[in-house]
Amino acid sequence: MKQKRFILPETEIPKQWYNIQADMKNKPMPPIHPGTKQPLKAEDLFPIFCEECARQELNQTDAWIDIPEEVREKYAYYRSTPLVRAYGLEEALGTPAHIYFKNESVNPLGSHKINSALPQAYYAKKEGVTNLTTETGAGQWGAALAYAAKVFGIESAVYQVKISYEQKPYRRSVMQVFGSQVTPSPSMSTRAGKDILTRDPNHQGSLGTAISEAVELAQMTPNCKYTLGSVLSHVSLHQTVIGLEAEKQMAMAGEYPDIVIACFGGGSNFSGIAFPFMRHTILEGRQTRYIAAEPKSCPKLTKGKFMYDFGDEAGYTPLLPMYSLGHDFKPALIHAGGLRYHGAGVIVSQLLKDGLMEAVDIAQQDSFSAGVLFARAEGIIPAPESCHAIAATVNEALKCKETGEEKVILFNLSGHGLMDMSAYDQFLAGALQNT
Ligand SMILES: *Cc1c(COP(=O)(O)O)cnc(C)c1O
C-alpha cells in the first residue's frame, strides 16, 4: 500500500518558531506611530498587547524563538497535524503532479488559528493579565481565542461582527461553550459602539468597528490586553509550526516542494506553511515558488498598492507598510469571511515587493468548485477560505498535466468547512455570485 498520511510523534513538535525577519535581506519597514510619525518601538505596543508579543512583533535579529514548554504541551492536544498525499485529487485531475496538503483542520476548533491563540493566551497569563479581548468576523479566531483563554484560566470577551453573530450562530455557541463573553458589534458597551449606533442604529458591523470596540475595552479594563489572529508578524511567527512540521514530513515522503500554496487573508497561514521552506530559498538559493491565493473581490496582493496604511477601518492602529486596497475598502460579502481584509502583513508585503513570492486571485464560484472537487476526492469539506488554496493548486496541477511535469505541490488546508454548510448549500443551488 502507498503511504497516504505522514505523522510525526509528539516529541517532534517544534521547539522553536522560525522568525524569517532575521534572514530577510530587505527587512520590513517599521510601523509608524500615527501621531508622532516616528517608527514604533515595542514599548509603544505594551499598553495594548502582551509585552512578549510586542517584542516578537519587532524582532528582526533572532531567527529562532523558543516555544515555551507549556505551549508545546497544549500543542500536543492536536499536533503534529498530518501531511497527506492527495492521491484522490491527483487521480480526479489526471495530473502527473504530486500533491500534498498539511491538514490544519484537525484540532478542537477546526482551523490553524489556534496555533497563535495558545501562545498569546500563555504570554498573557505569564504577564499577570486576567482578561483578553478580541474581534472576530466569521468566528474562527474568536473560537480559537476563547478556547486558548480557557486553557490558561483567563477571561475572554469577543466582539463579533453583528451580521456574522446572527448568521453564524454555531460559531457563537462554540465561543460560549468555552466561556467567552460574546457581544455583537457595534454594541452599546463601548463609546465607539455607541457613537456608531447613534449615527446608524441598523449598522451591521464590520471588522473595523469590532476592532475599535475590543481595543477600547482593553484600554478601559484593568489587567486586560487585546489580541489579533492575523496580519501581525508575531502571529505569522507562531504559525511557522505548520511549515516546520511539513518540512520534516515531506522528508519522510522523500520529496521537497516545487510549489507551496496557501490562501491569503492577512497572511498568517500562508506565512506558517511558506516561511520555513523560504528560508532555504533565501539562504541557499533553493528554487521554490510560493503562491498566495486571495479572493478576486478583495485583491490586495494582485491589485493593491504598497503603501503606509492603517490596519483598521477607523484608523486607530499604527501605520503599516503593506500592500493594501485602502483601509476604507469595503469587500463584497463573500463566504470566505477570513479573507475579507483590505491589507496584508508587513513581512509578506516586503517579500512580494522583492519578488520572493507570487499571488493569484480566485473568483468565489471557482473556489467552491475546487472545494467540492477536493471534498469528493479526499473526503474532507474545506473551509471557504481554504478553497482558494485548493483552486490555485488545481490550476498548477492542470498545468503539469499539459506539460507532463511531475511537480511536487504542497498546500495548506487552513480549516474545515463543517460550520459553513449554508455557503455550500448556496453553491450547490447555483445561487452564488461569482465575484
Ligand atoms: C482566518 C482564516 C484564514 C485567513 O487568515 P490568514 O491570516 O490569511 O491565514 C484562512 N483560513 C481559515 C480557515 C481561517 O480561519
PDB file of C-alpha atoms in Angstrom, residues 132-134 136 141-143 145-147 149-150 154-159 171-183:
ATOM      1  CA  LEU A 132      -8.300  39.229  26.917  1.00  0.00           C
ATOM      2  CA  THR A 133     -10.381  40.899  24.244  1.00  0.00           C
ATOM      3  CA  THR A 134     -10.531  40.454  20.516  1.00  0.00           C
ATOM      4  CA  THR A 136     -13.922  38.120  15.151  1.00  0.00           C
ATOM      5  CA  TRP A 141     -10.314  33.394  15.509  1.00  0.00           C
ATOM      6  CA  GLY A 142     -12.820  34.158  18.272  1.00  0.00           C
ATOM      7  CA  ALA A 143     -13.396  30.440  18.831  1.00  0.00           C
ATOM      8  CA  LEU A 145      -9.033  32.558  21.404  1.00  0.00           C
ATOM      9  CA  ALA A 146     -11.995  31.570  23.617  1.00  0.00           C
ATOM     10  CA  TYR A 147     -10.574  28.050  23.931  1.00  0.00           C
ATOM     11  CA  ALA A 149      -8.060  31.680  27.181  1.00  0.00           C
ATOM     12  CA  LYS A 150      -9.995  28.931  28.965  1.00  0.00           C
ATOM     13  CA  ILE A 154      -8.128  33.813  31.546  1.00  0.00           C
ATOM     14  CA  GLU A 155     -11.461  35.592  30.958  1.00  0.00           C
ATOM     15  CA  SER A 156     -12.172  36.447  27.330  1.00  0.00           C
ATOM     16  CA  ALA A 157     -14.524  38.890  25.654  1.00  0.00           C
ATOM     17  CA  VAL A 158     -15.095  38.686  21.908  1.00  0.00           C
ATOM     18  CA  TYR A 159     -16.755  41.323  19.742  1.00  0.00           C
ATOM     19  CA  ARG A 171     -19.578  29.683  15.988  1.00  0.00           C
ATOM     20  CA  ARG A 172     -21.025  31.970  18.652  1.00  0.00           C
ATOM     21  CA  SER A 173     -22.155  28.888  20.593  1.00  0.00           C
ATOM     22  CA  VAL A 174     -18.651  27.429  20.338  1.00  0.00           C
ATOM     23  CA  MET A 175     -17.164  30.567  21.911  1.00  0.00           C
ATOM     24  CA  GLN A 176     -19.810  30.478  24.640  1.00  0.00           C
ATOM     25  CA  VAL A 177     -19.134  26.801  25.405  1.00  0.00           C
ATOM     26  CA  PHE A 178     -15.548  27.821  26.125  1.00  0.00           C
ATOM     27  CA  GLY A 179     -16.841  30.511  28.487  1.00  0.00           C
ATOM     28  CA  SER A 180     -16.270  33.587  26.355  1.00  0.00           C
ATOM     29  CA  GLN A 181     -18.490  36.639  26.619  1.00  0.00           C
ATOM     30  CA  VAL A 182     -19.619  37.292  23.054  1.00  0.00           C
ATOM     31  CA  THR A 183     -21.071  40.666  22.080  1.00  0.00           C
TER      32      THR A 183
END
